[in-house]
Structure formats: C-alpha cells, structure tokens
CSV table of C-alpha atoms and ligand atoms in Angstrom, one decimal:
chain,number,residue,atom,x,y,z
A,1,MET,CA,-77.8,-26.9,39.7
A,2,ILE,CA,-74.5,-28.1,38.4
A,3,ALA,CA,-72.0,-25.3,37.9
A,4,ARG,CA,-70.6,-25.3,34.3
A,5,ARG,CA,-66.9,-24.8,33.8
A,6,ILE,CA,-66.1,-22.6,30.8
A,7,HIS,CA,-63.1,-21.7,28.7
A,8,PRO,CA,-62.0,-18.1,28.9
A,9,LEU,CA,-62.9,-15.9,25.9
A,10,ARG,CA,-60.1,-15.5,23.4
A,11,LEU,CA,-58.9,-11.9,23.4
A,12,ALA,CA,-56.9,-10.1,20.6
A,13,ILE,CA,-54.9,-7.1,21.8
A,14,LEU,CA,-54.2,-4.4,19.2
A,15,GLY,CA,-51.4,-1.8,20.0
A,16,SER,CA,-48.9,0.5,18.3
A,17,GLY,CA,-46.6,1.3,21.2
A,18,LYS,CA,-44.7,-0.1,24.1
A,19,GLY,CA,-47.5,-2.3,25.3
A,20,SER,CA,-47.6,-1.6,29.1
A,21,ASN,CA,-51.3,-2.1,29.1
A,22,ALA,CA,-51.0,-5.3,27.1
A,23,ARG,CA,-48.5,-6.5,29.7
A,24,ALA,CA,-51.0,-5.7,32.5
A,25,LEU,CA,-53.7,-7.7,30.6
A,26,ILE,CA,-51.4,-10.6,30.1
A,27,GLU,CA,-49.9,-10.7,33.6
A,28,ALA,CA,-53.3,-10.5,35.3
A,29,SER,CA,-54.6,-13.4,33.2
A,30,GLN,CA,-51.5,-15.5,34.2
A,31,LYS,CA,-51.9,-14.7,38.0
A,32,SER,CA,-55.5,-15.9,38.4
A,33,SER,CA,-58.2,-17.6,36.4
A,34,LEU,CA,-60.0,-14.8,34.5
A,35,CYS,CA,-62.8,-14.8,31.9
A,36,TYR,CA,-60.4,-13.9,29.1
A,37,GLU,CA,-57.1,-15.2,27.7
A,38,PRO,CA,-54.8,-13.1,25.5
A,39,ALA,CA,-54.7,-15.2,22.4
A,40,LEU,CA,-53.3,-12.9,19.8
A,41,ILE,CA,-51.4,-9.6,19.6
A,42,ILE,CA,-51.6,-7.4,16.5
A,43,SER,CA,-49.6,-4.3,15.8
A,44,ASP,CA,-49.5,-1.9,12.8
A,45,ILE,CA,-45.9,-1.0,13.7
A,46,GLU,CA,-43.3,-3.5,12.8
A,47,ASP,CA,-40.9,-2.9,15.7
A,48,ALA,CA,-43.4,-2.0,18.3
A,49,GLY,CA,-42.6,-3.0,21.9
A,50,ILE,CA,-45.9,-4.8,22.1
A,51,LEU,CA,-44.7,-7.3,19.6
A,52,LYS,CA,-41.6,-8.0,21.7
A,53,LEU,CA,-43.9,-8.5,24.6
A,54,ALA,CA,-45.7,-11.2,22.7
A,55,GLU,CA,-42.4,-13.0,22.2
A,56,GLU,CA,-41.6,-12.7,25.9
A,57,PHE,CA,-44.9,-14.3,26.8
A,58,GLN,CA,-45.1,-16.6,23.7
A,59,ILE,CA,-48.4,-15.3,22.5
A,60,PRO,CA,-49.1,-15.5,18.8
A,61,ALA,CA,-48.5,-12.1,17.3
A,62,ARG,CA,-48.5,-10.4,13.9
A,63,PHE,CA,-47.3,-7.2,12.4
A,64,PHE,CA,-50.2,-6.2,10.3
A,65,LYS,CA,-49.3,-3.9,7.4
A,66,PRO,CA,-51.9,-1.1,7.6
A,67,GLY,CA,-52.0,0.0,3.9
A,68,PRO,CA,-51.6,3.6,2.6
A,69,PHE,CA,-53.4,5.6,5.3
A,70,LYS,CA,-51.8,7.1,8.4
A,71,THR,CA,-54.8,7.1,10.7
A,72,LYS,CA,-56.7,3.9,9.7
A,73,PHE,CA,-56.4,0.6,8.0
A,74,SER,CA,-57.4,0.6,4.3
A,75,GLU,CA,-60.8,-1.1,4.0
A,76,GLU,CA,-59.2,-4.1,2.3
A,77,ARG,CA,-56.6,-4.5,5.0
A,78,GLU,CA,-59.3,-4.2,7.7
A,79,GLN,CA,-61.3,-6.9,6.0
A,80,GLN,CA,-58.3,-9.1,5.9
A,81,LEU,CA,-57.7,-8.5,9.6
A,82,VAL,CA,-61.3,-9.6,10.3
A,83,ALA,CA,-60.7,-12.8,8.4
A,84,LEU,CA,-57.5,-13.5,10.4
A,85,LEU,CA,-59.4,-12.8,13.7
A,86,ARG,CA,-62.1,-15.2,12.6
A,87,GLU,CA,-59.7,-17.8,11.6
A,88,LEU,CA,-58.0,-17.6,15.0
A,89,LYS,CA,-61.4,-17.8,16.7
A,90,ILE,CA,-61.0,-14.5,18.5
A,91,ASP,CA,-64.0,-13.6,20.6
A,92,PHE,CA,-63.3,-10.0,21.4
A,93,LEU,CA,-60.7,-7.2,21.1
A,94,ALA,CA,-58.9,-4.8,23.4
A,95,LEU,CA,-57.1,-1.8,22.0
A,96,ALA,CA,-54.0,-0.9,24.0
A,97,GLY,CA,-52.4,2.2,22.7
A,98,PHE,CA,-53.6,1.4,19.1
A,99,MET,CA,-53.2,4.6,17.1
A,100,ARG,CA,-55.6,3.9,14.2
A,101,VAL,CA,-59.3,4.6,14.0
A,102,ILE,CA,-61.4,1.4,13.9
A,103,LYS,CA,-63.7,1.4,10.9
A,104,GLU,CA,-66.8,-0.5,9.7
A,105,PRO,CA,-65.4,-3.9,8.8
A,106,LEU,CA,-64.1,-4.5,12.3
A,107,LEU,CA,-67.0,-2.8,14.1
A,108,ALA,CA,-69.5,-4.8,12.1
A,109,ALA,CA,-67.6,-8.1,12.7
A,110,PHE,CA,-67.2,-7.5,16.4
A,111,PRO,CA,-70.3,-5.4,17.4
A,112,GLU,CA,-69.9,-4.1,21.0
A,113,ARG,CA,-67.0,-6.4,21.3
A,114,ILE,CA,-64.1,-4.0,21.1
A,115,VAL,CA,-62.9,-2.1,24.2
A,116,ASN,CA,-60.4,0.6,24.5
A,117,ILE,CA,-58.5,2.4,27.3
A,118,HIS,CA,-58.2,6.1,27.2
A,119,PRO,CA,-55.9,8.3,29.4
A,120,SER,CA,-58.5,10.8,30.7
A,121,LEU,CA,-61.9,10.9,32.3
A,122,LEU,CA,-64.0,10.8,29.2
A,123,PRO,CA,-65.9,12.7,27.9
A,124,ARG,CA,-63.2,15.2,28.9
A,125,PHE,CA,-60.0,15.3,26.8
A,126,PRO,CA,-60.8,12.8,24.0
A,127,GLY,CA,-58.2,12.4,21.2
A,128,LEU,CA,-54.4,12.5,21.3
A,129,ALA,CA,-52.1,13.1,24.3
A,130,ALA,CA,-55.0,13.5,26.8
A,131,TRP,CA,-52.5,13.8,29.6
A,132,ARG,CA,-51.0,16.9,28.0
A,133,GLN,CA,-54.5,18.3,27.4
A,134,ALA,CA,-55.3,17.9,31.2
A,135,VAL,CA,-52.1,19.7,32.2
A,136,GLU,CA,-52.7,22.5,29.7
A,137,ALA,CA,-56.3,23.0,30.8
A,138,LYS,CA,-55.0,23.2,34.5
A,139,ALA,CA,-57.5,20.4,35.4
A,140,SER,CA,-57.3,19.4,39.1
A,141,GLU,CA,-58.0,15.8,38.2
A,142,SER,CA,-57.9,13.4,35.3
A,143,GLY,CA,-57.7,9.6,35.1
A,144,CYS,CA,-58.5,6.8,32.7
A,145,THR,CA,-61.5,5.4,31.1
A,146,VAL,CA,-62.3,1.9,29.7
A,147,HIS,CA,-65.0,2.2,27.0
A,148,LEU,CA,-66.6,0.3,24.1
A,149,VAL,CA,-65.4,1.4,20.7
A,150,ASP,CA,-67.9,2.9,18.3
A,151,HIS,CA,-67.7,5.0,15.2
A,152,GLY,CA,-66.5,8.1,17.0
A,153,ILE,CA,-63.2,9.0,18.6
A,154,ASP,CA,-63.3,8.0,22.3
A,155,THR,CA,-67.1,8.3,22.3
A,156,GLY,CA,-68.3,4.7,23.1
A,157,HIS,CA,-70.2,3.5,26.1
A,158,ILE,CA,-68.2,3.9,29.3
A,159,LEU,CA,-67.5,0.7,31.2
A,160,GLY,CA,-65.4,2.1,34.0
A,161,GLN,CA,-63.1,4.9,35.2
A,162,THR,CA,-60.4,5.6,37.7
A,163,ARG,CA,-59.7,9.2,39.0
A,164,VAL,CA,-56.1,10.5,39.3
A,165,PRO,CA,-55.2,13.8,40.9
A,166,VAL,CA,-53.4,16.4,38.8
A,167,PHE,CA,-50.9,18.7,40.8
A,168,ASN,CA,-50.0,22.1,39.6
A,169,THR,CA,-46.3,21.0,39.5
A,170,ASP,CA,-47.2,18.2,37.1
A,171,THR,CA,-45.6,17.9,33.7
A,172,ALA,CA,-47.5,16.1,30.9
A,173,GLU,CA,-45.0,13.2,31.3
A,174,ASN,CA,-45.3,12.6,35.0
A,175,LEU,CA,-49.1,12.9,34.8
A,176,HIS,CA,-49.1,10.3,32.1
A,177,ALA,CA,-47.0,8.0,34.3
A,178,ARG,CA,-49.5,8.4,37.2
A,179,ILE,CA,-52.4,7.7,34.8
A,180,GLN,CA,-50.7,4.6,33.5
A,181,GLU,CA,-50.4,3.2,36.9
A,182,ALA,CA,-54.1,3.5,37.3
A,183,GLU,CA,-54.6,2.1,33.8
A,184,HIS,CA,-52.7,-1.1,34.6
A,185,GLU,CA,-55.1,-1.8,37.5
A,186,LEU,CA,-58.3,-0.8,35.8
A,187,TYR,CA,-57.9,-2.4,32.3
A,188,PRO,CA,-57.5,-6.1,33.3
A,189,ARG,CA,-60.4,-5.7,35.9
A,190,MET,CA,-62.7,-4.1,33.3
A,191,VAL,CA,-61.7,-6.6,30.5
A,192,ASP,CA,-62.4,-9.5,32.8
A,193,ALA,CA,-65.8,-8.0,33.9
A,194,PHE,CA,-66.7,-7.4,30.2
A,195,ALA,CA,-65.7,-10.9,29.2
A,196,LYS,CA,-67.9,-12.2,32.0
A,197,THR,CA,-70.8,-10.2,30.8
A,198,LEU,CA,-70.3,-11.5,27.2
A,199,LEU,CA,-70.3,-15.1,28.5
A,200,GLN,CA,-73.5,-14.5,30.5
A,201,LYS,CA,-75.2,-12.7,27.6
A,202,ASN,CA,-74.5,-15.5,25.2
A,203,GLU,CA,-75.5,-18.1,27.7
A,204,ILE,CA,-72.0,-19.6,27.0
A,205,PRO,CA,-71.4,-20.7,23.4
A,206,LYS,CA,-71.2,-24.6,23.3
A,207,ASP,CA,-67.5,-24.5,22.2
A,208,LYS,CA,-66.7,-22.6,25.4
A,209,GLU,CA,-67.8,-25.4,27.7
A,210,ILE,CA,-65.3,-27.8,29.0
B,1,LIG,C1,-52.1,4.5,27.2
B,1,LIG,O1,-51.9,5.6,28.0
B,1,LIG,C2,-53.5,4.4,26.7
B,1,LIG,O2,-54.5,4.9,27.6
B,1,LIG,C3,-53.5,5.1,25.4
B,1,LIG,O3,-52.2,4.9,24.9
B,1,LIG,C4,-51.3,4.6,25.9
B,1,LIG,C5,-50.7,3.3,25.5
B,1,LIG,O4,-49.6,2.9,26.4
B,1,LIG,N1,-54.6,4.7,24.6
B,1,LIG,P1,-49.0,1.4,26.4
B,1,LIG,O5,-48.6,1.1,25.0
B,1,LIG,O6,-50.1,0.5,26.8
B,1,LIG,O7,-47.9,1.5,27.4
C-alpha cells in the first residue's frame, strides 16, 4: 500500500489572555511535523498578549469584537466568526484561555471540533480560577484537562489529563504556574492526537492530500 502524505489540519486558536498555551501549540508545530498547523489566532480582547504572539510568529490574527455581552459573543457576532473561519478554511479550533462561553452557531459549525484546556482535573473544579479552587479546597493534587467543548461549562468529553501535586505551602499563583508547565506539554500532544483522529475519521478530505 502506498502511504499518502497529507497536509496538516488548519487550526484556529481562540484566546483572551497572555497566550502561553497558544505559544506551546505554535512552538510544538514548528519543531516537528504534526497533524495540525496554527493558521489563525482570534481574540476578543484588543490588546491581548496572544495577538502579539501572532505577530511574533507571523500567524494571521484578528481582534474579534464580541458585541454587548460579557461572557459570550452575541449570536450575530458568533455567526460572523463562523463565516470568517469557513472563509479561512479552518478545520478545527483550540481554546487557549478564551474567556467566553461558546454557543450554538460555533458548536453547530464545528461539531466535536473544538477543544479546550482547563487548569484542573475535571470534573473537579470547573469554572473560573480552578487553581484557586484547588488551594481553597486543600486538594492534595490537581492538574490539567484537555476536553471537547460542548454546551456546558468544562463538561465535554475528556481527551487527556496530567496530574500535578498540590503542596500545603502552595499559593494559588504558584500552583497555577506548576499547572501551566504541565499544560504546555499536554496541550500540543493532545491537539496533535486529536487532529490525527479527525484525519483518520474523515479518511482524509481530498484537499488535504498532497
Ligand atoms: C490556562 O491556565 C488555561 O488552562 C485556562 O486559562 C489559562 C490561559 O493561560 N483555560 P494562557 O493565556 O494560555 O497563558
């Protein structure tokens, strides 16, 4: 059987913050040949670090005005985002510190094609500042989880996790730093494995063959 060479899947990364996970995704894809390539960065925050990162790596990027709500895009804006992602031939999405809830237009346009990284061992500590929740609960371990995004908050199917110890001297901040180290190793590995699964499931769309 002749092995077919394939183009990597085009990944859009959505983030609202400094973008250290986006950096890990980009750097991993530059170091070796993976099943994804970061093709677009989107932020809902005009001066977010993640947009500066896009400049540094010369990856197309957009500040995407979210509309009037604090915790989600307006439906109209989310539909416009879907149109942009389609126009740029994005295959799947990775959330990396994206602080808005994903709603139906995006979920329907990319069914089971949106992944997220969360800084706890889900289902424990969903929601905001999971590292602080772990310290306050005096947990002896926490970690990070890569999961599919669904209609809930941090409830989607789990793709992979890394455990991280919590010491009783930990502050929320140094626990978050320890978790982030684990995130930067886990996320690229999981996104690559996920892209590989998508390619296999779809028996490689024709336009992905070289
Ligand atoms: C990460 O800890 C991630 O798990 C959470 O938000 C944080 C984003 O950090 N969803 P960064 O912007 O990737 O540095």
